[in-house]
Short mmCIF file of N, CA and C in Angstrom, two decimals:
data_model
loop_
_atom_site.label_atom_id
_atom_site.label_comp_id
_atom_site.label_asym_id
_atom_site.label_seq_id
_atom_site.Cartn_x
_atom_site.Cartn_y
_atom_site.Cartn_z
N UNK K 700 132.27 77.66 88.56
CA UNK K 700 133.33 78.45 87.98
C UNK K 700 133.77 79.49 89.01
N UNK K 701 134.95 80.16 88.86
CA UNK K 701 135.98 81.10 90.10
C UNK K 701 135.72 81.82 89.16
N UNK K 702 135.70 82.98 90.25
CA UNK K 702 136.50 84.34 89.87
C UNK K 702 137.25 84.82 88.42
N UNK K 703 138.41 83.69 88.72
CA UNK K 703 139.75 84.25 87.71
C UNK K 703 139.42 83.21 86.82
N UNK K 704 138.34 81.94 86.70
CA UNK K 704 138.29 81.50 85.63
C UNK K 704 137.22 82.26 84.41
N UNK K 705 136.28 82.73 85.14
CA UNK K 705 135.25 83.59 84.73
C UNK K 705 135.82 85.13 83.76
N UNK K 706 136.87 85.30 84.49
CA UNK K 706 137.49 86.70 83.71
C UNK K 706 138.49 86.55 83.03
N UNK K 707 138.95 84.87 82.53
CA UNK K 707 139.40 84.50 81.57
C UNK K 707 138.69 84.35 80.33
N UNK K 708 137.35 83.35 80.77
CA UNK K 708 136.29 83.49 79.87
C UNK K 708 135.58 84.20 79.07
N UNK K 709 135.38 85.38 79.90
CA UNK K 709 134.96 86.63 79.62
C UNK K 709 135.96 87.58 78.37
N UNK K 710 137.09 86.98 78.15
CA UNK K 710 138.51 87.79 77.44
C UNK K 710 137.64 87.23 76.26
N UNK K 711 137.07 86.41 75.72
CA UNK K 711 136.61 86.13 74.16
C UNK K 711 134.99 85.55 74.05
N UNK K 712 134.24 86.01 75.46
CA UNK K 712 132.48 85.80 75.43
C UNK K 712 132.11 86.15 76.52
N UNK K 713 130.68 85.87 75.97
CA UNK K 713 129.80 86.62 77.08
C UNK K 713 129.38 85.29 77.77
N UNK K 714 129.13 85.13 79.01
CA UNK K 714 128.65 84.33 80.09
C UNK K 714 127.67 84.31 81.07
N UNK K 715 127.02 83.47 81.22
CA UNK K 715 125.88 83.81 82.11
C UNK K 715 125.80 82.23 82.84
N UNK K 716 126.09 82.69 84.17
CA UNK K 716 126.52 81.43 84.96
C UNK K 716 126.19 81.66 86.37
N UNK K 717 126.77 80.97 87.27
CA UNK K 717 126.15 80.90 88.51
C UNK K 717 127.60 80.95 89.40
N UNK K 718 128.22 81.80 90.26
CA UNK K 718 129.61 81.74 90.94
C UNK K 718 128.93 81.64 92.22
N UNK K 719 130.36 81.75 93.29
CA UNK K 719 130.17 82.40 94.61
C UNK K 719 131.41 82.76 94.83
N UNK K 720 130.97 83.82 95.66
CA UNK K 720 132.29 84.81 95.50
C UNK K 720 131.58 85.94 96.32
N UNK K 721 132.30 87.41 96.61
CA UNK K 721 131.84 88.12 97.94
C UNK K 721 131.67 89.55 97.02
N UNK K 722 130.20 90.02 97.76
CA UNK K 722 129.72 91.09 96.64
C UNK K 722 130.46 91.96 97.38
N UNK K 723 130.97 93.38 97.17
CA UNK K 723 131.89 94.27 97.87
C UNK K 723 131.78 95.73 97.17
N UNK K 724 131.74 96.44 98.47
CA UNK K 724 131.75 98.40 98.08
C UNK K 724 132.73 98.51 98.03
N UNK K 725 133.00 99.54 96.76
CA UNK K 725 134.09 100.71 96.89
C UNK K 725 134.10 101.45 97.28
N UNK K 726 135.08 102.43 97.26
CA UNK K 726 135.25 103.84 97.95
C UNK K 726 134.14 104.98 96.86
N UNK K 727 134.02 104.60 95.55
CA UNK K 727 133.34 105.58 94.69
C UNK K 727 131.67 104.95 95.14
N UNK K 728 131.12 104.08 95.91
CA UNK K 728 129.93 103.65 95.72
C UNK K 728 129.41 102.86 94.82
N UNK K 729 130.87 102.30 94.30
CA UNK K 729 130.33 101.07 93.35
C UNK K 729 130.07 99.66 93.91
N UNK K 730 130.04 98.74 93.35
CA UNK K 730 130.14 97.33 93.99
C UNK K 730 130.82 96.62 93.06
N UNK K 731 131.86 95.62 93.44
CA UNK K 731 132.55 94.83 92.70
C UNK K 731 132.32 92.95 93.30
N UNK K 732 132.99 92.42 92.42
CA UNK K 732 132.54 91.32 92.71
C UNK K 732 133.80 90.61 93.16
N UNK K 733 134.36 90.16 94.08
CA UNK K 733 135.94 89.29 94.63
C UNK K 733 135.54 87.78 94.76
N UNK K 734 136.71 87.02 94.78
CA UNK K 734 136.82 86.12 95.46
C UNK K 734 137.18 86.01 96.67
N UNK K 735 137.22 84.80 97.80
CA UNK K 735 137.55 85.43 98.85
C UNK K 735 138.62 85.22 98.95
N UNK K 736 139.53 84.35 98.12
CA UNK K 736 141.20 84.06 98.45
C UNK K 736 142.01 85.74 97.74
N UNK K 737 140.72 86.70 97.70
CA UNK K 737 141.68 87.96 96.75
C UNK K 737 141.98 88.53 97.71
N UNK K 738 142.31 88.76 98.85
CA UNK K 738 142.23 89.42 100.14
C UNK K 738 143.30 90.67 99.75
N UNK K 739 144.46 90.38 98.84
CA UNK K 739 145.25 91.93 98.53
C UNK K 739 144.31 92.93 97.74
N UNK K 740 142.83 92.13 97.27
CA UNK K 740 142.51 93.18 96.82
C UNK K 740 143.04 93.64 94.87
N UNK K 741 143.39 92.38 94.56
CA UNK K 741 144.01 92.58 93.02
C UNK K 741 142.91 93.40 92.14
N UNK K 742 143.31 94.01 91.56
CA UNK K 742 141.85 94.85 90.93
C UNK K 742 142.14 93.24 89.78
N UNK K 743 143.01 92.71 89.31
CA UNK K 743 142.91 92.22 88.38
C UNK K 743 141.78 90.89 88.00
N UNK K 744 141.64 90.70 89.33
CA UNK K 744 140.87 89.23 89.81
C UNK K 744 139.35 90.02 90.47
N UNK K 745 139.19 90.85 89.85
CA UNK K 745 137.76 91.79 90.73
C UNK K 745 136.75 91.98 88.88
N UNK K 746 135.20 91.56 89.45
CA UNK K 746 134.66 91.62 88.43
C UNK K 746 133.29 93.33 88.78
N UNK K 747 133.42 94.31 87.90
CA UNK K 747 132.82 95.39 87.89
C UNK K 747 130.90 94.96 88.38
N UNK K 748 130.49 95.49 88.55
CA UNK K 748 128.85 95.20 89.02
C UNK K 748 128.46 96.64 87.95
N UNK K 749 127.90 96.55 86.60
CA UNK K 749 127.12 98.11 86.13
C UNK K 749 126.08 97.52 85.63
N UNK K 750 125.48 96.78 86.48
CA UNK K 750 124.14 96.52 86.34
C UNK K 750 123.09 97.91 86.27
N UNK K 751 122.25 98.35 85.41
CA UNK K 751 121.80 99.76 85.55
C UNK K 751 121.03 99.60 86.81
N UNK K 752 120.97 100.78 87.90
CA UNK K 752 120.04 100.87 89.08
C UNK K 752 120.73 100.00 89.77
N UNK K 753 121.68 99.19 89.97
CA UNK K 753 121.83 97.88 90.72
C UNK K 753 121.67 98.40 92.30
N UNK K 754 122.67 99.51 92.44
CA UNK K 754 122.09 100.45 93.81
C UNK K 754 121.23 100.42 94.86
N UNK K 755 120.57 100.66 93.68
CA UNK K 755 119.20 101.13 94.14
C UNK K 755 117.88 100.14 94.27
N UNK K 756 118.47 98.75 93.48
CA UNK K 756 117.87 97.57 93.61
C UNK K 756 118.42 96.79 95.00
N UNK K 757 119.72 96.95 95.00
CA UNK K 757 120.22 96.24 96.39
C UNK K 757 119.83 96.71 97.57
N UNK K 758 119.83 98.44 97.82
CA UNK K 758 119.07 98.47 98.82
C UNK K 758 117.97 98.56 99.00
N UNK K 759 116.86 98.27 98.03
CA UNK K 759 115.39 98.04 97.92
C UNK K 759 115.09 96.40 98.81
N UNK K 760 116.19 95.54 98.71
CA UNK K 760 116.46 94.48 99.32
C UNK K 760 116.56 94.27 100.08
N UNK K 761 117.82 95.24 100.91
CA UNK K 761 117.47 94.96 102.16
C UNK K 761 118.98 95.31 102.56
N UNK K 762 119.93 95.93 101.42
CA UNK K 762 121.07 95.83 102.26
C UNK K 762 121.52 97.20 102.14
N UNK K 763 122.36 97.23 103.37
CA UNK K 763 122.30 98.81 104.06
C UNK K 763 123.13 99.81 103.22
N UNK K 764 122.95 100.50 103.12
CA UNK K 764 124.11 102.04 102.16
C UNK K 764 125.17 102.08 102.94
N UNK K 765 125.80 101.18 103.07
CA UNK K 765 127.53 101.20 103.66
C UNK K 765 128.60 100.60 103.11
N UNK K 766 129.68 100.96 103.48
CA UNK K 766 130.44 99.88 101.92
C UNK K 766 131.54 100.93 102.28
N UNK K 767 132.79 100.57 101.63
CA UNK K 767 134.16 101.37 101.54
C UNK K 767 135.09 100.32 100.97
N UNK K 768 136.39 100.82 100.90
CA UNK K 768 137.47 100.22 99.97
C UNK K 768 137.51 98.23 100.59
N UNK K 769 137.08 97.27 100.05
CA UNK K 769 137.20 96.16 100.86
C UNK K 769 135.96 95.89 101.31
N UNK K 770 134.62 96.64 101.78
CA UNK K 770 134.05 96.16 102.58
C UNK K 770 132.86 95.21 101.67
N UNK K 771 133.16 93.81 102.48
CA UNK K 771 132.14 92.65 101.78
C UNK K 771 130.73 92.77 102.69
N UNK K 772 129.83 92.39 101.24
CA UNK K 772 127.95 92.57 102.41
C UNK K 772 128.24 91.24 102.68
N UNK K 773 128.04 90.91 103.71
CA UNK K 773 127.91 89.53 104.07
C UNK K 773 129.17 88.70 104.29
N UNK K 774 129.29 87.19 104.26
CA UNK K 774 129.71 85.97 103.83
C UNK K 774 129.32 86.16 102.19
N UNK K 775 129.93 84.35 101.94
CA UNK K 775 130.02 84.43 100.74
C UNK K 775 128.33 84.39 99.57
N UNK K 776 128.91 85.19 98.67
CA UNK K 776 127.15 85.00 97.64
C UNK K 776 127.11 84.22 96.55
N UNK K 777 126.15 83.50 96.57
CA UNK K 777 125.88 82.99 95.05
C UNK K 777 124.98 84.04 94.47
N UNK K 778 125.82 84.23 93.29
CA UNK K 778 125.88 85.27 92.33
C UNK K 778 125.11 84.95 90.96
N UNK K 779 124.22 84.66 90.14
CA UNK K 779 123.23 84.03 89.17
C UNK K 779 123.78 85.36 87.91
N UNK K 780 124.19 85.68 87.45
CA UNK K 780 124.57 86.51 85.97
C UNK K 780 125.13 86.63 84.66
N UNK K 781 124.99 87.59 84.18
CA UNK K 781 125.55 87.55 82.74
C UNK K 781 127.01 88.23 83.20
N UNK K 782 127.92 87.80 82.28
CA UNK K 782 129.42 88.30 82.87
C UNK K 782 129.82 88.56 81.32
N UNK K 783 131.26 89.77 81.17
CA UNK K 783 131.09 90.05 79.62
C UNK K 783 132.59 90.88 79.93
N UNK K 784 133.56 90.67 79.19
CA UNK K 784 134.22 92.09 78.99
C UNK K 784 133.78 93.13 78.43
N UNK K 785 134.36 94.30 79.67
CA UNK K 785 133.84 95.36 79.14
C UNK K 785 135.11 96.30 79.20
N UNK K 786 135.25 97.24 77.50
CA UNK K 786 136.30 98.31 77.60
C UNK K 786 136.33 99.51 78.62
N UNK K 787 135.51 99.43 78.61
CA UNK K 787 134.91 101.24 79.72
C UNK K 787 135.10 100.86 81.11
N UNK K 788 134.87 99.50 81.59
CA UNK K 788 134.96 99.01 83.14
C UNK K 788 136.41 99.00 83.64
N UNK K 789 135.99 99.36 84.54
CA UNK K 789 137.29 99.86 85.26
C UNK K 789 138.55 98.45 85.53
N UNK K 790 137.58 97.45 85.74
CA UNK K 790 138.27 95.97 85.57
C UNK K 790 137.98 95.78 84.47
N UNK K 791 138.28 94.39 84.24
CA UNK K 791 138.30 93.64 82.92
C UNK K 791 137.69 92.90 82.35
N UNK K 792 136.44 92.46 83.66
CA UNK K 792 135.04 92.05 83.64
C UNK K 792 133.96 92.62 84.20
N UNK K 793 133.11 92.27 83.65
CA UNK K 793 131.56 93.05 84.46
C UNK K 793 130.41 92.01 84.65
N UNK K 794 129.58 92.35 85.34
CA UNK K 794 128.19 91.96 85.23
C UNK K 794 127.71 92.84 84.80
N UNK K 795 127.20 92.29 83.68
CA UNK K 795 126.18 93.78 82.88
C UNK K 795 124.55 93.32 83.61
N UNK K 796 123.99 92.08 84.02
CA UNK K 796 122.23 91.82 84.44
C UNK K 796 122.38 90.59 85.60
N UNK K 797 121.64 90.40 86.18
CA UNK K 797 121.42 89.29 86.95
C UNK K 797 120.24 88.87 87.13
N UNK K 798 120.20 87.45 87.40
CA UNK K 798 118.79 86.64 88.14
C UNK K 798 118.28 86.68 89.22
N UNK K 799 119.68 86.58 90.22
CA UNK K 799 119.37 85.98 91.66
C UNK K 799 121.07 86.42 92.57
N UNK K 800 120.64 86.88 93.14
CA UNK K 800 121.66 86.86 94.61
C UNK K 800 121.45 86.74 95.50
N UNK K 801 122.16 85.75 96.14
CA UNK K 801 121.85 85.65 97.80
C UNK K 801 123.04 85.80 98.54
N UNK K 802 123.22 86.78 99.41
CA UNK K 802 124.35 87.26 100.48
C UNK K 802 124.12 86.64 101.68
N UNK K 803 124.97 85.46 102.00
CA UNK K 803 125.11 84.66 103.26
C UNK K 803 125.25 86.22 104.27
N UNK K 804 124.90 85.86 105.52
CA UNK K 804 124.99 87.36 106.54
C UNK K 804 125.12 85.80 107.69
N UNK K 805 126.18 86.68 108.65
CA UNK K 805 126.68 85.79 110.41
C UNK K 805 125.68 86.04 111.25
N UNK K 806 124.75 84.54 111.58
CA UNK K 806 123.38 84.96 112.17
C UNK K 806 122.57 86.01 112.05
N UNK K 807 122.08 86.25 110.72
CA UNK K 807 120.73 87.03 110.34
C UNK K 807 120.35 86.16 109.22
N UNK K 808 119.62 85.80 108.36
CA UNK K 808 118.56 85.08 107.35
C UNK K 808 119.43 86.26 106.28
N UNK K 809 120.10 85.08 104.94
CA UNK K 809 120.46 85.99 104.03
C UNK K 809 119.81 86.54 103.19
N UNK K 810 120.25 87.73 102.39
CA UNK K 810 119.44 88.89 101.75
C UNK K 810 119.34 88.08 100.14
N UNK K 811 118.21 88.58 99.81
CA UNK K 811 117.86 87.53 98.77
C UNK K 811 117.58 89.10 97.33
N UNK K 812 118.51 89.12 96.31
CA UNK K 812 118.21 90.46 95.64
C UNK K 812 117.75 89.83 94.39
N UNK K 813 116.69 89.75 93.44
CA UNK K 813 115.98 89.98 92.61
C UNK K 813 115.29 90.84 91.48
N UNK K 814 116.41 91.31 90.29
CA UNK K 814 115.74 92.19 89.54
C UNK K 814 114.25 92.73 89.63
N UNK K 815 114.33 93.87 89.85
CA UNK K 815 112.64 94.77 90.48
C UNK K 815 112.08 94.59 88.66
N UNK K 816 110.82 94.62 88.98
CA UNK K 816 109.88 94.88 88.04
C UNK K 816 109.87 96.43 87.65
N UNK K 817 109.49 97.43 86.47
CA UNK K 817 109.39 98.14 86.33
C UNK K 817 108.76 99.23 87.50
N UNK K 818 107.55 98.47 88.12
CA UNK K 818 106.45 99.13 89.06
C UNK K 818 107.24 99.36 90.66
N UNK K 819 108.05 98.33 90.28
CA UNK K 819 109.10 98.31 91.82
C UNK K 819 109.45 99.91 92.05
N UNK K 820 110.61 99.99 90.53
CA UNK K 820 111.45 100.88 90.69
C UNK K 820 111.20 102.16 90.95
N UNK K 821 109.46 102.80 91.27
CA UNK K 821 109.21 103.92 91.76
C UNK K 821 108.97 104.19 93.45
N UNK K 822 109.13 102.55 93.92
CA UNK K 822 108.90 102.46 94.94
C UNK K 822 109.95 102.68 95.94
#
């Protein structure tokens, strides 16, 4: 499933599926989720990341505190989550949890992110 088919889906259920598509910082320190043919950047075709802690789980992983308007971690990711409209999200879809992400990276071994265990998250 794409992007824009996923945030069609999402207009009347909740989903939990498997995409690829490019995880990406904002300017506020959020992360959103694109496709890569979105290159203008449509907020409309962009899915919200408010995974709780997600932050703070991604860089427990391995990926660096940098990011700005556009900037993608990596190549493209397969993305493992629950996807849902949400009123409060700034787009029109979200990931509210996830399984599994893996961020392709240009010659380095990609970053592999995994919901932390409770015991993680003091670490």
């Amino acid at each position: 499933m794409d992007v824009a088919q996923l945030i069609l889906t999402c207009q009347s259920e909740t989903v939990t599926c498997c995409i690829d598509a490019h995880l990406c910082g904002t300017i506020g320190g959020d992360f959103v989720i694109v496709e890569s043919t979105n290159t203008s950047l449509d907020p409309s075709l962009m899915i919200d990341v408010i995974v709780p802690d997600f932050r703070r789980i991604a860089l427990h992983a391995g990926l660096q505190a940098k990011g700005g308007p556009g900037y993608a971690y990596g190549g493209r990711s397969v993305i493992y989550g629950t996807f849902t409209h949400d009123a409060t999200s700034k787009y029109s879809c979200a990931m509210t949890d996830f399984t599994f992400i893996e961020l392709a990276r240009h010659r380095r071994p990609p970053i592999r992110i995994l919901p932390l265990l409770p015991t993680e998250m003091d670490t």
